[in-house]
XYZ file of C-alpha atoms in Angstrom:
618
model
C 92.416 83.086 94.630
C 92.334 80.415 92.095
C 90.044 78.875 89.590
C 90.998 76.524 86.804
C 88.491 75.765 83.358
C 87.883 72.539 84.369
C 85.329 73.964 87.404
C 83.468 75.727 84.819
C 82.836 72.516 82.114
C 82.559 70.175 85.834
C 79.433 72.595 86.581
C 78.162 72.909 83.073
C 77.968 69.079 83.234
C 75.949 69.192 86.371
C 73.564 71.356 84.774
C 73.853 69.527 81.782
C 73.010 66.152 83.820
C 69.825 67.847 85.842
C 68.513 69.230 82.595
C 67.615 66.420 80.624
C 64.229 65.600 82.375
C 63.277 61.631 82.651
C 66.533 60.782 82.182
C 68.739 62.062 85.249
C 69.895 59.397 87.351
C 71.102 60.714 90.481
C 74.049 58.718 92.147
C 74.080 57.707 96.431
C 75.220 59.476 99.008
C 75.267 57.296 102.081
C 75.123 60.244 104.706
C 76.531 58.012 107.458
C 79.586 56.148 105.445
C 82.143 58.556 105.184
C 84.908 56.489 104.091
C 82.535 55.264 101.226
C 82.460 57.559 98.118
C 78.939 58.109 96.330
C 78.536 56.236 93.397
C 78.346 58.645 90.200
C 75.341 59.470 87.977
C 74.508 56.015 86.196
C 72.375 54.438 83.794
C 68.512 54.081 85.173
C 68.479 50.042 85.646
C 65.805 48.113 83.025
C 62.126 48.673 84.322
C 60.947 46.554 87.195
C 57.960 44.164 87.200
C 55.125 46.229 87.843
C 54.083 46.293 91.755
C 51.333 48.510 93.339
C 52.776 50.866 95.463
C 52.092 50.148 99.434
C 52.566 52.434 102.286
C 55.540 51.232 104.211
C 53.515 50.070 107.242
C 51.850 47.714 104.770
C 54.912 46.040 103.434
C 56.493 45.905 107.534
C 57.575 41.347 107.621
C 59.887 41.837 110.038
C 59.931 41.999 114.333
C 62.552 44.350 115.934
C 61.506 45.339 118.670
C 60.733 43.195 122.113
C 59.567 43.861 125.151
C 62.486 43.107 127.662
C 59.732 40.854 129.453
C 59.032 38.665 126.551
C 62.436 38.982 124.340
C 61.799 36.068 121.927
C 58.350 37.959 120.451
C 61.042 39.631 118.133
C 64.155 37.812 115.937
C 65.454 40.968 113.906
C 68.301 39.706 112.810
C 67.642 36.309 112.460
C 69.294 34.931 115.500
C 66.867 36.132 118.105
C 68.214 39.637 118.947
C 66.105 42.375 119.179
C 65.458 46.301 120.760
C 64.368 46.884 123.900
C 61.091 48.492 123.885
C 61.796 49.930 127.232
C 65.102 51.306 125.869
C 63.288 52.927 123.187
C 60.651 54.920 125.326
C 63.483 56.497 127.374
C 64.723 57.604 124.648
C 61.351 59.465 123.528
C 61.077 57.091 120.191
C 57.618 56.086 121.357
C 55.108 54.293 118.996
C 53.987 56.647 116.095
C 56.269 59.734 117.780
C 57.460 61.874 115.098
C 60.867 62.030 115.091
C 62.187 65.168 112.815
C 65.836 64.584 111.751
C 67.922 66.521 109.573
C 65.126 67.991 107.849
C 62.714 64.828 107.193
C 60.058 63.904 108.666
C 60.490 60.752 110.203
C 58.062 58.918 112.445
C 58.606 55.571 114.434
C 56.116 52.816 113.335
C 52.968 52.448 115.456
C 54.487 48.951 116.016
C 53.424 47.365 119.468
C 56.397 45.239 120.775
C 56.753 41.647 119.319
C 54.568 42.730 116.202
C 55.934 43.344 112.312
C 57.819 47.254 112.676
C 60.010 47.091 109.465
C 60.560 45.824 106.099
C 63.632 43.597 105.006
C 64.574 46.022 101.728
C 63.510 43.490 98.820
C 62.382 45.311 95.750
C 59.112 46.577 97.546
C 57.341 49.477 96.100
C 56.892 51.646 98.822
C 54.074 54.828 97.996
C 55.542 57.591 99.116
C 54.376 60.912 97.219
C 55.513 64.882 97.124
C 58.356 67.196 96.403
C 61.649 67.501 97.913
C 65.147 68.206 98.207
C 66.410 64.613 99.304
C 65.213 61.348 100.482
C 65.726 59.845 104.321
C 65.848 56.435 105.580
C 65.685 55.044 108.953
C 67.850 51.823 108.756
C 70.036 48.968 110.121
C 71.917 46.106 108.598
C 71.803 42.861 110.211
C 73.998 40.063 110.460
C 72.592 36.387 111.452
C 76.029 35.675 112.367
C 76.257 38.377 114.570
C 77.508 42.136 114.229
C 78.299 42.677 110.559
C 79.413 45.228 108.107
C 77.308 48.042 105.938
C 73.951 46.710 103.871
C 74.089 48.739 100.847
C 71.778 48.031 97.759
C 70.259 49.882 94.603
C 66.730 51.806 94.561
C 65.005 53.475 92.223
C 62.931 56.623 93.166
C 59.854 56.913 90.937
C 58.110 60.398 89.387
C 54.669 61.314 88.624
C 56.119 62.414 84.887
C 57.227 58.740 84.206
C 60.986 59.042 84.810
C 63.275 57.570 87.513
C 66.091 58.089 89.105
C 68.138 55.245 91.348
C 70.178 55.543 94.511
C 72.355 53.556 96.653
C 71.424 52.968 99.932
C 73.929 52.044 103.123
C 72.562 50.673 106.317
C 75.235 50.331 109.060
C 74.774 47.719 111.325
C 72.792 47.614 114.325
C 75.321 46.453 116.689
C 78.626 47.926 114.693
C 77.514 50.676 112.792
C 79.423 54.011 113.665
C 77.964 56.043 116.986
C 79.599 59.192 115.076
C 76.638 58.660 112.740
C 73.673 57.242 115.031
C 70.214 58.369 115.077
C 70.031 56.562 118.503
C 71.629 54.689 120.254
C 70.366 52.553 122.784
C 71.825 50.549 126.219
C 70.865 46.900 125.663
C 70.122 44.179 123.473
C 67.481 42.212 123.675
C 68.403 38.139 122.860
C 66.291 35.187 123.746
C 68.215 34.303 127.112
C 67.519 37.577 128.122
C 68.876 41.754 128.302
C 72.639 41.826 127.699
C 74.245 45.591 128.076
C 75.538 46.306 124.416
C 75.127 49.318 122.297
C 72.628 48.770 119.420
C 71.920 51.840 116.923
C 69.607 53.093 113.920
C 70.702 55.277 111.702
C 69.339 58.108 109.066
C 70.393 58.053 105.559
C 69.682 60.162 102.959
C 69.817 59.876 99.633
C 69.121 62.732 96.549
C 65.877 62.546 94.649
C 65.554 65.161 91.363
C 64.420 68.486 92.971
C 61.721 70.002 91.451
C 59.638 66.810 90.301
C 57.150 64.981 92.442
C 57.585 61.683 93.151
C 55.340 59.007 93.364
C 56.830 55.686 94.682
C 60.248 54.374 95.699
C 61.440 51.024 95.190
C 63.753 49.550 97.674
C 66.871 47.845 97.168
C 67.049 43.975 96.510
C 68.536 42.033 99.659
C 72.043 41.563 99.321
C 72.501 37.949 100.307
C 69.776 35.762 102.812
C 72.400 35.861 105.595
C 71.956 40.079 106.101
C 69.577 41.980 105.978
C 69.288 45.987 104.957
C 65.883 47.013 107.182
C 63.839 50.291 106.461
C 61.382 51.716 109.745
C 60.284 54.806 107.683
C 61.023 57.080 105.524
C 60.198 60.464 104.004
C 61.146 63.361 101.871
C 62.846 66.837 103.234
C 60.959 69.476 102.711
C 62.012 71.955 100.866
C 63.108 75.286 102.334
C 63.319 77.773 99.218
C 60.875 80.203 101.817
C 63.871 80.199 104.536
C 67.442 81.730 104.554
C 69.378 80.684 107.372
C 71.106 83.733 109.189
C 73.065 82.189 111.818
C 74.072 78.173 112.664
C 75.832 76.303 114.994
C 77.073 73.088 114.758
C 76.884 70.336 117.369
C 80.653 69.993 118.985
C 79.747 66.980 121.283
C 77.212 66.076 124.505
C 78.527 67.244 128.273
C 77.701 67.042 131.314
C 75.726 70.620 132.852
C 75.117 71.334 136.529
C 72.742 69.824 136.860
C 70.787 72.482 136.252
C 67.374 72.818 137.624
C 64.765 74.754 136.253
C 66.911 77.335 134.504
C 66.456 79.478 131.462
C 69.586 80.041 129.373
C 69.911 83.212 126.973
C 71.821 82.517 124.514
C 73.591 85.478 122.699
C 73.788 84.922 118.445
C 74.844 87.084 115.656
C 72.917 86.588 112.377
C 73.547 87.477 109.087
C 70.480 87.502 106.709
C 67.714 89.252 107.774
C 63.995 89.259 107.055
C 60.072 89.964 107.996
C 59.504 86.051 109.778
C 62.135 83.429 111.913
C 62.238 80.114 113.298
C 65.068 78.510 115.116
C 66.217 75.104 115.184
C 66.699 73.011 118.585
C 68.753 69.840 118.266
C 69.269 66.815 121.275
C 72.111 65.766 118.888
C 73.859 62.981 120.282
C 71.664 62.913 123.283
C 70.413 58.954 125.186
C 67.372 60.537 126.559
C 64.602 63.424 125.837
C 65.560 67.171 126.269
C 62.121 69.138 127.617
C 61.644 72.913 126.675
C 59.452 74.628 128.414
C 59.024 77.920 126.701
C 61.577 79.587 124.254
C 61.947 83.259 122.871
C 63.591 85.358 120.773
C 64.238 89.457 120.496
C 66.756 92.009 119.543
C 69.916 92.207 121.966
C 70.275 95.438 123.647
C 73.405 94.676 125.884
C 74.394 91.847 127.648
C 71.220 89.975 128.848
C 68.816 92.715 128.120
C 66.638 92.787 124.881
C 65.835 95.750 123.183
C 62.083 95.295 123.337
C 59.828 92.887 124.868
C 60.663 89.422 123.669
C 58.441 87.117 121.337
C 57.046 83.333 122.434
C 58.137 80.783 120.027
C 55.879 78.088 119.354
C 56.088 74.006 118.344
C 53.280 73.328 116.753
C 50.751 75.758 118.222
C 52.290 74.816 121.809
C 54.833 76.782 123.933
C 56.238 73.317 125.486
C 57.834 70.936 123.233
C 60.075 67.507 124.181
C 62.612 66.536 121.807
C 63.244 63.098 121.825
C 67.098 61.820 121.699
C 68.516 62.221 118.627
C 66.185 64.547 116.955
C 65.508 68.454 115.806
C 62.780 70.741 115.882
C 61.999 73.848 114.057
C 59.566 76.519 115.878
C 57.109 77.561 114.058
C 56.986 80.980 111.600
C 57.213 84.009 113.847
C 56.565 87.170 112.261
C 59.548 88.745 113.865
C 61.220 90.994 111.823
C 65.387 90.463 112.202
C 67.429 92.979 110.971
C 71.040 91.927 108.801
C 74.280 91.590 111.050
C 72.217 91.945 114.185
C 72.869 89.855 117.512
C 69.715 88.028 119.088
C 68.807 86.822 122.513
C 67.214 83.206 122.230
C 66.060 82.472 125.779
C 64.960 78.805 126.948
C 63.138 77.572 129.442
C 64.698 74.168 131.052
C 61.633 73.055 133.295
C 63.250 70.077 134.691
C 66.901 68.463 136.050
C 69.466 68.242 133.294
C 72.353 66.945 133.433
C 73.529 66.704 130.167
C 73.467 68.762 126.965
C 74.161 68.769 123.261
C 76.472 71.797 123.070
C 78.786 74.320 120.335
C 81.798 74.357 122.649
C 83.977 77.574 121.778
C 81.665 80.093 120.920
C 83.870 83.760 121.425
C 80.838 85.258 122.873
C 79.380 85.368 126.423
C 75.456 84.366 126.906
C 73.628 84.298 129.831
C 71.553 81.886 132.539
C 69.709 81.876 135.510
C 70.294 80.255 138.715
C 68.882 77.059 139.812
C 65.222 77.435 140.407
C 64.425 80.450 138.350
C 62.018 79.458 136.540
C 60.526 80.693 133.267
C 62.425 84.195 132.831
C 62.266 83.739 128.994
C 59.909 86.570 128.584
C 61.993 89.204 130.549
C 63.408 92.203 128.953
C 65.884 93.216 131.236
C 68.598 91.145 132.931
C 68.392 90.792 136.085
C 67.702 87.302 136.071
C 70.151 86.191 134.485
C 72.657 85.836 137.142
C 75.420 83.023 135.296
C 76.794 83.264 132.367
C 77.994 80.562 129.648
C 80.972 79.750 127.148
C 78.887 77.703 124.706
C 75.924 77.304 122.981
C 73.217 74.561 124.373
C 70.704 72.928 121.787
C 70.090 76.194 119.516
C 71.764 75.054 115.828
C 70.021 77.737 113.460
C 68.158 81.135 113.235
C 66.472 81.293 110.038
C 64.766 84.305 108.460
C 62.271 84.091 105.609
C 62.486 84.921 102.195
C 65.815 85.617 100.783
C 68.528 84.351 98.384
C 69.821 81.431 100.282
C 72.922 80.574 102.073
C 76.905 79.920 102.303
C 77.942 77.209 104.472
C 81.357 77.430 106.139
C 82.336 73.910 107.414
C 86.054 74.653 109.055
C 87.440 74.396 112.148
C 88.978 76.891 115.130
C 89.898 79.102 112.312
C 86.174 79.707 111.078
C 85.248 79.104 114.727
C 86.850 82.444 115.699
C 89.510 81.797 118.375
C 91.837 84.450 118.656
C 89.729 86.925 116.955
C 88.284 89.870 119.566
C 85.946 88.638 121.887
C 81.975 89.066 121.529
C 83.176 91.703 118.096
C 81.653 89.058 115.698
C 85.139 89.032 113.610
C 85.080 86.205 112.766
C 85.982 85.260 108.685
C 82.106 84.230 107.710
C 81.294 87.404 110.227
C 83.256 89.566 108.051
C 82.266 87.663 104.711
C 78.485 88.397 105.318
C 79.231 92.388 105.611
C 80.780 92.344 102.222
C 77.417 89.944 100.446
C 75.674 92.751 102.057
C 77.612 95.989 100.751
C 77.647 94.850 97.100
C 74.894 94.248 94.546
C 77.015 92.130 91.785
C 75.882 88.662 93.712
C 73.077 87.374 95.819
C 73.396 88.851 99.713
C 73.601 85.433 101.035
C 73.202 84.266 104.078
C 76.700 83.031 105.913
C 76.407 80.274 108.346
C 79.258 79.240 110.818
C 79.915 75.485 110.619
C 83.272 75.623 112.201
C 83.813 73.211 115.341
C 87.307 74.196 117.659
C 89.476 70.838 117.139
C 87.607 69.479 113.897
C 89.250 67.298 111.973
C 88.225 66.128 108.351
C 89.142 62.849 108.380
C 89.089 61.568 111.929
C 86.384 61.905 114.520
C 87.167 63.768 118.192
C 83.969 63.212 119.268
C 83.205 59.195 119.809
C 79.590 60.041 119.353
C 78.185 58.370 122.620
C 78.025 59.383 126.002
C 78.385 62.392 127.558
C 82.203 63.587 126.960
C 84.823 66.323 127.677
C 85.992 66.300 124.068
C 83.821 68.434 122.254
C 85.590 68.855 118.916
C 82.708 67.112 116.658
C 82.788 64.496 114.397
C 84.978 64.493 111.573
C 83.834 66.786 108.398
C 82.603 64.247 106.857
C 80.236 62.310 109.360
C 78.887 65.704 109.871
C 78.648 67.149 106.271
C 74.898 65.808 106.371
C 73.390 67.741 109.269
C 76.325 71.279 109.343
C 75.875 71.217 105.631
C 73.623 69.788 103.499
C 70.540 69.366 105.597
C 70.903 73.938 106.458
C 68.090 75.625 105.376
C 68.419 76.965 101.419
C 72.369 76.087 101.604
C 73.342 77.768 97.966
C 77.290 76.847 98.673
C 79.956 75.666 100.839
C 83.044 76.936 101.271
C 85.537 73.910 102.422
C 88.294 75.272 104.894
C 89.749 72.614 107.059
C 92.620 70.031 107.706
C 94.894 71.425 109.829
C 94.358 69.255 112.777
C 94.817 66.314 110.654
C 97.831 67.252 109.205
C 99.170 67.944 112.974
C 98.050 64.746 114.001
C 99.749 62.917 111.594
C 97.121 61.887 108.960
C 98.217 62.266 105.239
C 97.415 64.096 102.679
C 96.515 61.363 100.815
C 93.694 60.455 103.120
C 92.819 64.084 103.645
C 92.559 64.593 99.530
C 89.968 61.476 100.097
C 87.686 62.866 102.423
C 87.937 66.196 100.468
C 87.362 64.638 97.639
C 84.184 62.532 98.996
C 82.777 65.802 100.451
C 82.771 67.943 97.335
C 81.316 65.010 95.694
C 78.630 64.084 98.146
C 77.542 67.836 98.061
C 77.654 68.277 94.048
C 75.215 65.355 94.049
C 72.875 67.058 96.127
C 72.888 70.347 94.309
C 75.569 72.586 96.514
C 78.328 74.464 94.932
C 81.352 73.500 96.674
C 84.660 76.144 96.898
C 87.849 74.534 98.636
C 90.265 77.193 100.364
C 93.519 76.228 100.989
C 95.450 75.327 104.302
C 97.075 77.985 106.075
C 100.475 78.279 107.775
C 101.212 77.368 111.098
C 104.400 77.049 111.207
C 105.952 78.324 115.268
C 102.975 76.298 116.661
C 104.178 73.715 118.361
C 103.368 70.662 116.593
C 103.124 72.232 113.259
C 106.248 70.213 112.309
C 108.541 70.173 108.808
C 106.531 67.082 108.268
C 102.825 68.625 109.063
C 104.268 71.347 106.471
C 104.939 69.202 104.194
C 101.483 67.826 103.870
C 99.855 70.758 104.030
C 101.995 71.954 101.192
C 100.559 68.586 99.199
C 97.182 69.355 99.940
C 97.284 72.698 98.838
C 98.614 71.613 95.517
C 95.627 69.273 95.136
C 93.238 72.244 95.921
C 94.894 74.766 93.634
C 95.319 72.417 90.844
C 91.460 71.125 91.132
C 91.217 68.525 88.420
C 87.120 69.808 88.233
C 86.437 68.700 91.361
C 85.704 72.275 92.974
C 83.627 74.735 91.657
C 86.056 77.496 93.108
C 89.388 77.412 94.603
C 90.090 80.514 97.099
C 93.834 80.755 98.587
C 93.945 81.555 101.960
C 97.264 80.357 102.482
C 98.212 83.013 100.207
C 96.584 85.686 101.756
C 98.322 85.693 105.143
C 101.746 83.316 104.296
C 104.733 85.473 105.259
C 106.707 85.172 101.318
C 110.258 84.995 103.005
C 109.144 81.771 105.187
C 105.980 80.609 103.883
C 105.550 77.485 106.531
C 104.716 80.707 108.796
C 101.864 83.249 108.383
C 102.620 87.473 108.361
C 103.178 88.449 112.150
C 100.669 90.978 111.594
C 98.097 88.399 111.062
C 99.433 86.118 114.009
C 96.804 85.890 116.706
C 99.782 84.770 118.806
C 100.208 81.269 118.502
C 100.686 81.043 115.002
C 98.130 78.955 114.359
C 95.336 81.162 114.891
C 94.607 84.854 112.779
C 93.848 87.248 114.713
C 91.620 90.232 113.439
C 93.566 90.999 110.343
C 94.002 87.601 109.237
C 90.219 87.312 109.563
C 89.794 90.278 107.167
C 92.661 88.620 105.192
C 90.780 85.437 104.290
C 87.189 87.280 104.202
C 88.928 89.339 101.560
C 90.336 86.744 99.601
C 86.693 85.106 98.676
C 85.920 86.169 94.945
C 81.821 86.866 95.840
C 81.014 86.425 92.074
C 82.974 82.386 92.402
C 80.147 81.648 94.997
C 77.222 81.889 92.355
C 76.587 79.254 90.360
């Protein structure tokens, strides 16, 4: 494991930069533009005329939104195209619905169809008041001229102590903008001659605001040119989650096609790692063209298999057993007082009342969980396991299990590796498995949390995943279209531990683009508070398109990580700690999980071992 000087004085000068108060500017992070880098810390711009801040509703100019009836009530983008109103109820994003992604807040204006439902970004002062750990927008860029590029313009977020801080803000566009990246996307486009069947989108950017200070107002961004336009719906600050520690994640690997299944509960088998006296757990409908319905959801203790240990505990939304998640969005169940013991496996059961026939799922999860048949019913509340005739390979809709109190968490955003293929099945070997025993046998360091953010197939650069539809490839968006919602947006994430590029190297991307997106990610996360440790490549040499070539890049890459340049907080070497010396394209046969691509048990133990604890404390 490696570390040069320049991590330390790169972290001193974050702290440095946070700790002169009314004077820390804090640079963009367009969560949705991967191949854009976020600008650095600048300069706050000279002082803006003096506006009263408005609520966002108040400042709303624009129509963009039609009812497919009456299509020319609404001219977003200043040619006469529009949403389809009808488009946006089936996907749940109803007037004034809620709609709670990546950790904000968000609602969809009370807008009726044809009437003002956003603002063209202008240098409005929007009021928008409280504490939190970053700032979401829901956006699109418009082009009179038809689909266009990014909208991206510079806003200043105001604080009830007199400073400022400014961002840069990125709106794809509605008609172009990635699908890897969506909020929503939706069938049609409204235009004054009528429906036409093409794709339009919104998407949610977020943006860091100083953590600890409240804000009072944000200014938007000044319109780029007349011909675009860079459009805000809503926006609101994340919460805070300094009372949670997530114990166990899952990150969304694509959207498939199930049964359909009809009236089913699923029980879905996780391991956490934290525990605590109170959890929640997140549902997502990632990726999803229509509303998800849950029924009733619980958790408990796992005795074995299906069966819980004791009598399993209703999860609420809200007050309310039922909750509907509309496409696109997350919700967190409210504070049970559930007490979840460290490196313990849970039984989440969920209630699917209706017909689905298509899910957001984790694909490869090494562990078997549980369903009924068609027609069972509620059977959330059972302890034994009867019921649960079926069982499953993957993990539908359930993303987190959070405890509460605690130190925080390490995020591990990898691929198969971190996934766990090739380690024992249902053993919960897996390297992050193994790293949380070790946070919790030693005092020295904080007994973080470890959460799983490997995808099977995940590439850093390139997407698997298109992002729309349902789909057989279920190997997630690229690292960094993802980083956002696996990373950044996990409850209390302390650090993250970068361990991926394999499958571009064997694909034939460069190391010069994969030293990019690295570099963007560590970047995008230092901005928004994380630690960030890189771990080098491993061998995989004998696998059968792990070529001299793939090698070669690898071997480039790993230079980059090991000789840092104070871009990583921490470098750990895990192509060190299982490289076979005498051919070092090749890993030790006694870590080979058998393809030589994959560790098996030892290798796990190998790379769990190799993580200095004390390098993932700031």
């Amino acid at each position: 494991m490696l570390r040069t000087a320049h991590g330390t004085a790169h972290t001193e000068r974050r702290h440095r930069r946070r700790a002169a108060a009314g004077t820390v500017v804090v640079g963009a992070v367009c969560a949705v533009a991967f191949a854009n880098a976020p600008a650095l810390a600048r300069p706050a711009a000279p002082a803006e005329p003096a506006k009263e801040p408005l609520p966002l509703e108040r400042l709303f100019d624009n129509k963009a939104v039609s009812d497919d009836a009456r299509p020319r009530e609404a001219d977003f983008d200043g040619a006469g195209g529009s949403f389809s109103a009808q488009d946006l109820a089936a996907a749940g994003w109803t007037p004034g619905k809620e709609l709670p992604i990546d950790g904000s807040a968000l609602r969809w204006p009370r807008s009726a169809p044809g009437t003002p439902d956003n603002v063209r970004a202008a240098g409005q002062t929007v009021r928008l008041r409280g504490r939190g750990d970053a700032l979401t927008f829901l956006v699109a860029g418009s082009a009179a001229a038809g689909p266009g590029g990014d909208v991206s313009g510079t806003g200043t977020v105001r604080y009830r102590d007199g400073s400022r801080t400014t961002y840069r803000l990125t709106a794809p566009d509605w008609r172009r903008g990635p699908l890897t990246t969506k909020a929503v996307g939706l069938p049609h486009l409204n235009t004054p001659g009528g429906r036409r069947t093409e794709t339009t989108r919104l998407h949610a950017v977020t943006v860091p605001v100083a953590r600890g200070r409240d804000v009072e107002s944000v200014v938007l961004p000044q319109a780029p040119r007349a011909a675009t336009g860079l459009h805000v719906f809503s926006m609101a600050l994340r919460a805070p989650t300094n009372e949670w520690t997530g114990s166990w994640a899952a990150p969304t690997s694509g959207y498939t096609a199930v049964g359909p299944w009809k009236d089913r509960t699923l029980r879905l088998v996780v391991h956490g790692s934290a525990g605590g006296p109170r959890t929640r757990i997140r549902l997502e409908n990632t990726f999803a063209a229509e509303p998800v319905r849950i029924g009733h959801a619980t958790v408990a203790v796992q005795r074995k298999g299906a069966m819980a240990a004791a009598a399993p505990r209703t999860l609420t939304f809200g007050g309310k057993q039922a909750v509907v998640l509309p496409a696109g969005t997350q919700r967190f169940s409210d504070p049970l007082g559930f007490t979840v013991p460290p490196d313990t496996s849970l039984l989440v059961s969920i209630h699917l009342p209706g017909t689905v026939r298509a899910l957001p799922v984790h694909n490869y999860t090494n562990q078997r969980s549980f369903l009924t048949a068609d027609g069972g019913g509620d059977r959330t509340a059972d302890r034994d396991a009867g019921a649960y005739t079926g069982t499953l390979a993957t993990w539908p809709l359930l993303t987190g299990v959070d405890v509460g109190g605690g130190p925080g968490s390490v995020v591990a955003l990898g691929d198969s590796i971190t996934d766990g293929e090739r380690s024992t099945p249902e053993a919960n070997g897996r390297w992050p498995d193994l790293l949380s025993r070790r946070l919790r046998a030693q005092h020295a360091v904080p007994a973080y949390g470890v959460l799983n953010s490997g995808i099977s197939g995940n590439r850093v650069v390139d997407d698997r995943y298109q992002g729309s539809g349902p789909s057989t490839t279920l190997s997630g968006v690229s690292a960094g279209h993802r980083l956002e919602r696996d990373v950044l947006a996990q409850s209390q994430a302390r650090t993250v531990i970068v361990f991926e590029g394999v499958n571009d190297i064997r694909a034939g991307t460069t190391a010069t683009q994969v030293i990019a997106a690295l570099r963007s990610i560590a970047e995008r996360a230092h901005e928004r508070g994380l630690r960030v440790v890189a771990a080098t490549i491993a061998p995989c040499g004998g696998f059968y398109d792990c070529t001299a070539t793939a090698d070669a890049q690898r071997t480039a890459i790993n230079r980059h990580i090991r000789q840092n340049g104070g871009l990583y907080d921490a470098v750990f070497d895990f192509d060190a700690a299982i490289r076979d010396p005498q051919h070092p394209e090749r890993m030790l046969p006694r870590f080979d999980g058998g393809d030589h691509l994959h560790p098996n048990d030892a290798g796990m133990k190998a790379f769990a071992d190799a993580v200095d604890l004390r390098r993932l404390v700031g």
